[in-house]
Amino acid sequence: MESIIVKGGNELGGKIRVHGSKNSCLPILAAVILTDDVCVIHNCPDLTDVSAAVKILEFLGCGVERDADVITVDSRTLDRCDIPEGLMREMRSSIVFLGSVLSRLGKAELYTPGGCEIGLRPIDLHISALKALGADIDESHGKLSCKRNAAFSGTNINLSFPSVGATENIILACAVSKGVTNIYNAAREPEIAVLVDFLNKCGAKIKLKADGTISICGVEKLHGCEFRVIPDRITAATYMAAVASAGGDVLIEDIAPIHLKSVISVFEQAGCSIDVGKSSLRIKSPEILKPVRNVRTMPYPGFPTDAQAPVMATATKADGTSVIVENIFESRYKHVPQLIRLGAKIRVEDRVAVIDGVKKLYGARVEATDLRGGGALIVAALRAEGQSEITNIHHIDRGYEKIETALGSIGADIKRG
Ligand code: UD1
C-alpha cells in the first residue's frame, strides 16, 4: 500500500501552480454527452475521480482521448444508458451522469453512489426534482431506473437546500428540453456558473439571475465546443493552509482569486499577509499565527466545507483557541482523531470543533479518512517534528494532483513511499 511520507520542519518558498478544478471538470465531462458531438476540454486535472468519469464515458460508448490535461470526447457513438454499480461507486459524483444520460437517451439505469466518508449524502433532492420534471424513477436495492416518456416541458423547482449536485443534475436534464425550467434556491458555487458557461457555449440558453434563480430555456440541440476548466479553489486553499502551517512565502499561481474571497479572509484573520494578483496570490506566514474565530462552513459564497479540514490543520498552530462550525456535512470531522495523533488539541461537539493551538506537533503514522481530511494531515505533517507517514492515500489522489511533487517543488520534504 502506498503512503505519503513527510518530514516536517521545512519552510516553504517559491511558486506553485494550481491544477484544474475537479468539481468543475466532473459535471462538464457529464455534460459533453448532451452535445452528441465532439468536445475538447482543457485543464483537466490528473486525478482518479477524473479517470473514473472517463471510464464512465467510455462504457457509455463515447470515444475518449487524453493528451496531458486535454480530454477530447466524441459522444456521437454513445449507445448505452446504463452505468454498472462498480463504476458508479468509484466516485460519488457519478450521480451527475443521471441528468445527462436521461436527457440524451430518454432513460438511464444506474446505481446510487451510496454513502461516503463525510456523511450519508442522500440524493433525494436530485430524485424529487427529476420527478417534478416528469421522469419516472424506480428505486430498488440501490438501483435507479429512470425514464422520460416525453421531452421535459419545464417546471419550477424549489430546492429546500442549494445542493450542488442536484442543481447540476437539473441543469443537465433540462438544457435540451421543450420548456422553461426555473431552479429556485439553486447552488451558487462557481462550478455551477462554469457548467452554465460551458453549456451556453454549446448552444444552451441558461441564465443565472441576480436573485440566485437559474432559468433554463430548453433548446432542441447542442453542439460541441472547446472549453477550459477553471482552477481548483480547494487545492489553492490547501496550498495556502500548507504555507500558513509550515511557514514561508509562496506565490500560488493559476487561481481565480474571486472564488477564494471567504478563504482569503480566514487566512488574513490568522495573520497571514496576502497579496492578490489577477490570477495568483502571494501568501506569507506570520511570526505567530492567530486563532480563527467562528469559521462557519456555508454554501458559496460562504466558507467552503471542503477547506474546513486544511484550515483546521493550520489552526492547530495558532497562539490561542480557534472555533470551526461545520454546517454542510454531518460527519466531516473524521480527520480530527488523526490530527490528535500528531499532537493536536481538538474537541468536537456535534458540529462545533474547538482547536487549542499547540507549539509543536510530532510525526506519526496517520490515516487519510477522506479526501480533504487527507489534505489536512499533510498540512499538519509539514510542521510536525520528525517524520509522518500518511496511509490510505487513494483518498488524496482523488482530488490533489501529484501532491508530493507540487509541495516538494516549494521546499517540503515529502515523498510517496
Ligand atoms: C459538492 C462537491 C463537494 C462539496 C459539496 C458542498 C462535487 C463533485 N462535490 O458535493 O466537494 O463538499 O458540493 O459544497 O462537486 N443533500 C441532501 N439531499 C440531496 C443532495 C444533498 O440532503 O439530494 C445534502 C448533503 O447530504 C449535504 C448537503 O446537502 O449535507 C450538501 O450537498 P451537495 O451540495 O449536494 O454536495 P455534493 O454535490 O454532493
Coordinates of C-alpha atoms in Angstrom, one line a residue, residues 53-370:
A53 CA -15.5 9.9 -15.2
V54 CA -13.5 9.0 -18.4
K55 CA -14.2 5.3 -17.7
I56 CA -18.0 6.0 -17.5
L57 CA -17.9 7.9 -20.8
E58 CA -16.0 5.0 -22.4
F59 CA -18.5 2.5 -21.0
L60 CA -21.4 4.6 -22.4
G61 CA -19.8 4.2 -25.9
C62 CA -18.1 7.6 -26.2
G63 CA -14.7 7.9 -27.9
V64 CA -12.3 9.5 -25.4
E65 CA -8.7 10.6 -25.9
R66 CA -6.5 12.1 -23.3
D67 CA -3.4 14.1 -24.1
A68 CA -1.8 15.6 -20.9
D69 CA -4.5 17.9 -19.5
V70 CA -6.7 17.8 -22.6
I71 CA -9.6 15.4 -22.8
T72 CA -11.4 15.0 -26.1
V73 CA -14.8 13.3 -26.0
D74 CA -16.7 12.2 -29.1
S75 CA -20.2 11.4 -27.8
R76 CA -21.7 10.7 -31.3
T77 CA -21.1 6.9 -30.7
L78 CA -22.8 6.9 -27.2
D79 CA -25.1 3.9 -27.2
R80 CA -25.7 2.8 -23.6
C81 CA -27.9 4.2 -20.9
D82 CA -26.6 2.1 -18.1
I83 CA -23.7 2.5 -15.7
P84 CA -22.6 -0.5 -13.7
E85 CA -22.5 -0.4 -10.0
G86 CA -18.7 -0.8 -9.8
L87 CA -18.2 2.4 -11.9
M88 CA -20.8 4.3 -10.0
R89 CA -19.1 3.6 -6.7
E90 CA -15.7 4.7 -7.9
M91 CA -16.8 8.3 -7.2
R92 CA -19.7 9.9 -5.5
S93 CA -20.2 12.5 -8.2
S94 CA -21.0 9.8 -10.8
I95 CA -24.6 10.8 -10.0
V96 CA -24.3 13.8 -12.3
F97 CA -24.5 11.4 -15.2
L98 CA -28.1 10.7 -14.2
G99 CA -29.4 14.0 -15.7
S100 CA -27.3 13.9 -18.8
V101 CA -27.8 10.2 -19.7
L102 CA -31.6 10.6 -19.1
S103 CA -31.7 13.7 -21.3
R104 CA -29.7 12.2 -24.1
L105 CA -31.4 8.8 -24.3
G106 CA -34.7 9.3 -22.5
K107 CA -33.7 6.6 -20.0
A108 CA -30.9 5.9 -17.5
E109 CA -30.1 2.9 -15.4
L110 CA -27.6 3.4 -12.7
Y111 CA -26.9 2.9 -9.1
T112 CA -27.0 5.2 -6.1
P113 CA -23.4 6.2 -5.3
G114 CA -24.0 5.3 -1.7
G115 CA -22.9 7.0 1.5
C116 CA -19.3 8.1 1.9
E117 CA -16.7 9.1 4.4
I118 CA -18.1 12.5 5.1
G119 CA -21.8 11.7 5.6
L120 CA -24.8 9.9 4.3
R121 CA -25.0 12.1 1.2
P122 CA -28.6 11.3 0.1
I123 CA -29.8 12.1 -3.4
D124 CA -33.4 12.8 -2.5
L125 CA -33.2 16.3 -3.9
H126 CA -31.9 15.1 -7.3
I127 CA -34.7 12.5 -7.5
S128 CA -37.6 14.7 -6.4
A129 CA -36.5 17.4 -8.9
L130 CA -36.4 14.9 -11.8
K131 CA -39.7 13.5 -10.8
A132 CA -41.2 17.1 -10.7
L133 CA -39.9 17.4 -14.3
G134 CA -41.9 14.3 -15.3
A135 CA -39.4 11.5 -15.1
D136 CA -40.5 8.1 -13.9
I137 CA -38.0 6.8 -11.3
D138 CA -37.9 3.4 -9.8
E139 CA -35.5 2.9 -6.9
S140 CA -34.9 -0.6 -5.6
H141 CA -31.9 -2.1 -3.8
G142 CA -29.7 0.8 -4.8
K143 CA -30.6 0.6 -8.4
L144 CA -32.2 3.6 -10.1
S145 CA -34.2 3.0 -13.3
C146 CA -35.3 6.4 -14.8
K147 CA -37.4 7.0 -17.8
R148 CA -38.7 10.1 -19.5
N149 CA -41.8 9.5 -21.6
A150 CA -41.7 12.8 -23.5
A151 CA -39.2 15.7 -23.6
F152 CA -39.3 17.7 -20.4
S153 CA -41.6 20.6 -20.8
G154 CA -40.3 22.7 -18.0
T155 CA -41.4 23.5 -14.5
N156 CA -40.5 25.5 -11.4
I157 CA -38.2 23.6 -8.9
N158 CA -37.7 24.9 -5.3
L159 CA -34.7 23.3 -3.7
S160 CA -35.0 23.0 0.0
F161 CA -31.2 23.2 0.2
P162 CA -28.9 24.6 -2.5
S163 CA -27.4 21.3 -3.3
V164 CA -24.5 21.5 -5.8
G165 CA -25.1 18.0 -7.3
A166 CA -28.9 18.4 -7.5
T167 CA -28.5 21.8 -9.2
E168 CA -26.1 20.3 -11.7
N169 CA -28.4 17.3 -12.4
I170 CA -31.4 19.6 -13.1
I171 CA -29.4 21.8 -15.4
L172 CA -28.1 18.7 -17.3
A173 CA -31.6 17.2 -17.5
C174 CA -33.2 20.4 -18.9
A175 CA -30.6 22.1 -21.1
V176 CA -32.0 20.2 -24.1
S177 CA -35.8 20.2 -23.4
K178 CA -39.0 21.8 -24.6
G179 CA -39.8 24.4 -22.0
V180 CA -38.5 26.7 -19.4
T181 CA -37.4 25.4 -16.0
N182 CA -36.6 27.7 -13.1
I183 CA -34.5 26.5 -10.2
Y184 CA -35.1 28.5 -7.1
N185 CA -32.6 28.4 -4.2
A186 CA -30.1 26.9 -6.7
A187 CA -26.5 26.4 -5.6
R188 CA -24.2 29.4 -6.4
E189 CA -20.9 27.6 -6.4
P190 CA -18.5 28.8 -9.2
E191 CA -18.7 25.3 -10.6
I192 CA -22.4 25.9 -11.4
A193 CA -21.7 29.1 -13.3
V194 CA -19.0 27.4 -15.2
L195 CA -21.2 24.5 -16.1
V196 CA -23.7 27.0 -17.4
D197 CA -21.0 28.8 -19.4
F198 CA -19.9 25.5 -20.9
L199 CA -23.5 24.6 -21.9
N200 CA -24.2 28.1 -23.3
K201 CA -21.0 27.8 -25.4
C202 CA -22.6 24.6 -26.8
G203 CA -25.8 26.4 -27.7
A204 CA -27.8 26.2 -24.5
K205 CA -29.9 29.1 -23.2
I206 CA -29.4 29.2 -19.5
K207 CA -29.4 32.3 -17.3
L208 CA -28.1 32.9 -13.8
K209 CA -30.3 35.6 -12.3
A210 CA -29.2 38.1 -9.7
D211 CA -31.5 36.6 -7.1
G212 CA -29.8 33.2 -7.5
T213 CA -32.6 31.6 -9.6
I214 CA -31.3 29.6 -12.6
S215 CA -33.6 29.8 -15.6
I216 CA -33.1 27.1 -18.3
C217 CA -34.8 27.7 -21.6
G218 CA -34.6 24.3 -23.2
V219 CA -33.1 24.1 -26.7
E220 CA -33.6 21.4 -29.4
K221 CA -29.9 20.6 -29.9
L222 CA -26.4 21.4 -28.6
H223 CA -23.1 21.3 -30.5
G224 CA -19.6 20.5 -29.4
C225 CA -17.1 23.2 -28.2
E226 CA -13.6 23.7 -26.8
F227 CA -13.5 24.7 -23.1
R228 CA -11.1 25.4 -20.3
V229 CA -11.7 24.1 -16.8
I230 CA -11.3 26.8 -14.0
P231 CA -8.6 26.5 -11.4
D232 CA -9.3 24.3 -8.3
R233 CA -10.2 26.6 -5.5
I234 CA -9.9 23.9 -2.8
T235 CA -6.4 22.9 -3.9
A236 CA -5.5 26.6 -3.8
A237 CA -6.9 26.8 -0.2
T238 CA -5.0 23.7 0.8
Y239 CA -1.7 25.2 -0.5
M240 CA -2.5 28.3 1.5
A241 CA -3.0 26.2 4.5
A242 CA 0.3 24.4 3.9
V243 CA 2.2 27.7 3.8
A244 CA 0.5 29.0 6.9
S245 CA 1.3 25.8 8.7
A246 CA 4.9 25.2 7.6
G247 CA 5.7 28.9 7.4
G248 CA 7.1 30.6 4.4
D249 CA 6.4 32.9 1.5
V250 CA 4.8 31.4 -1.7
L251 CA 3.3 32.6 -4.9
I252 CA 0.3 30.5 -5.8
E253 CA -0.4 30.8 -9.5
D254 CA -3.2 29.9 -11.9
I255 CA -6.0 30.6 -9.5
A256 CA -9.3 32.6 -9.7
P257 CA -8.9 34.9 -6.6
I258 CA -12.6 35.9 -6.8
H259 CA -13.5 32.3 -5.9
L260 CA -11.3 32.4 -2.8
K261 CA -12.7 35.5 -1.0
S262 CA -14.0 33.7 2.1
V263 CA -10.9 31.6 2.3
I264 CA -8.5 34.6 2.0
S265 CA -10.3 36.4 4.8
V266 CA -9.8 33.5 7.1
F267 CA -6.1 33.3 6.4
E268 CA -5.9 37.1 6.9
Q269 CA -7.7 36.7 10.2
A270 CA -4.9 34.2 11.1
G271 CA -2.4 36.9 10.5
C272 CA -1.1 35.8 7.1
S273 CA -0.2 38.6 4.7
I274 CA -1.8 38.1 1.3
D275 CA -1.2 40.0 -1.9
V276 CA -3.9 39.2 -4.5
G277 CA -3.0 39.4 -8.2
K278 CA -5.1 38.9 -11.3
S279 CA -4.7 35.1 -11.3
S280 CA -2.3 34.5 -8.5
L281 CA -1.8 35.3 -4.8
R282 CA 1.2 35.6 -2.6
I283 CA 0.9 34.3 0.9
K284 CA 3.4 35.0 3.7
S285 CA 3.0 33.3 7.1
P286 CA 3.2 35.5 10.2
E287 CA 5.7 35.1 13.0
I288 CA 2.9 34.0 15.3
L289 CA -0.3 32.6 13.8
K290 CA -3.5 34.0 15.3
P291 CA -6.6 31.8 16.1
V292 CA -9.6 31.9 13.8
R293 CA -12.9 32.5 15.4
N294 CA -16.2 31.2 14.1
V295 CA -15.2 29.7 10.7
R296 CA -18.6 28.5 9.6
T297 CA -18.9 26.4 6.5
M298 CA -21.7 27.6 4.3
P299 CA -22.9 27.3 0.7
Y300 CA -21.0 29.6 -1.6
P301 CA -20.1 32.4 -1.3
G302 CA -19.6 31.3 2.3
F303 CA -16.6 29.5 3.6
P304 CA -16.4 26.1 1.7
T305 CA -16.8 22.9 3.7
D306 CA -14.0 21.4 1.5
A307 CA -11.5 23.8 3.0
Q308 CA -12.5 23.2 6.6
A309 CA -10.1 20.3 7.3
P310 CA -7.0 22.0 5.9
V311 CA -7.8 25.2 7.8
M312 CA -8.3 23.2 11.0
A313 CA -4.8 21.7 10.5
T314 CA -3.4 25.2 10.3
A315 CA -5.3 26.3 13.3
T316 CA -3.5 23.7 15.4
K317 CA -0.5 26.1 15.3
A318 CA -2.3 29.2 16.4
D319 CA -1.5 31.1 19.6
G320 CA -4.9 30.6 21.1
T321 CA -8.2 28.8 20.6
S322 CA -10.0 28.6 17.2
V323 CA -13.6 27.6 16.6
I324 CA -14.9 25.9 13.5
V325 CA -18.6 25.1 12.8
E326 CA -19.4 22.5 10.1
N327 CA -22.8 23.3 8.7
I328 CA -22.8 21.3 5.4
F329 CA -21.9 17.6 6.1
E330 CA -22.8 15.8 9.3
S331 CA -19.6 13.6 9.6
R332 CA -16.9 15.9 8.4
Y333 CA -14.6 15.7 11.4
K334 CA -13.1 12.3 10.8
H335 CA -9.7 13.8 10.4
V336 CA -9.8 15.0 14.0
P337 CA -8.6 11.8 15.7
Q338 CA -5.7 11.7 13.2
L339 CA -4.7 15.3 13.9
I340 CA -4.8 14.4 17.6
R341 CA -2.4 11.5 16.9
L342 CA 0.0 14.2 15.6
G343 CA -0.3 16.1 18.9
A344 CA -3.2 18.5 18.1
K345 CA -5.7 19.5 20.9
I346 CA -9.1 19.4 19.4
R347 CA -12.6 18.9 20.9
V348 CA -15.6 18.2 18.8
E349 CA -19.2 18.6 20.0
D350 CA -21.7 17.9 17.3
R351 CA -21.0 20.4 14.5
V352 CA -18.5 22.5 16.5
A353 CA -14.8 21.9 16.7
V354 CA -12.7 23.8 19.3
I355 CA -8.9 23.8 18.5
D356 CA -6.4 24.8 21.1
G357 CA -3.2 25.8 19.3
V358 CA -0.1 23.8 20.4
K359 CA 3.5 24.9 19.8
K360 CA 4.6 21.5 18.4
L361 CA 3.1 18.6 16.5
Y362 CA 5.0 15.3 16.4
G363 CA 5.4 13.0 13.4
A364 CA 3.3 9.8 13.5
R365 CA 1.7 7.2 11.3
V366 CA -1.8 8.5 10.4
E367 CA -4.6 7.5 8.1
A368 CA -6.3 9.7 5.5
T369 CA -10.0 9.2 6.2
D370 CA -11.3 11.2 3.3

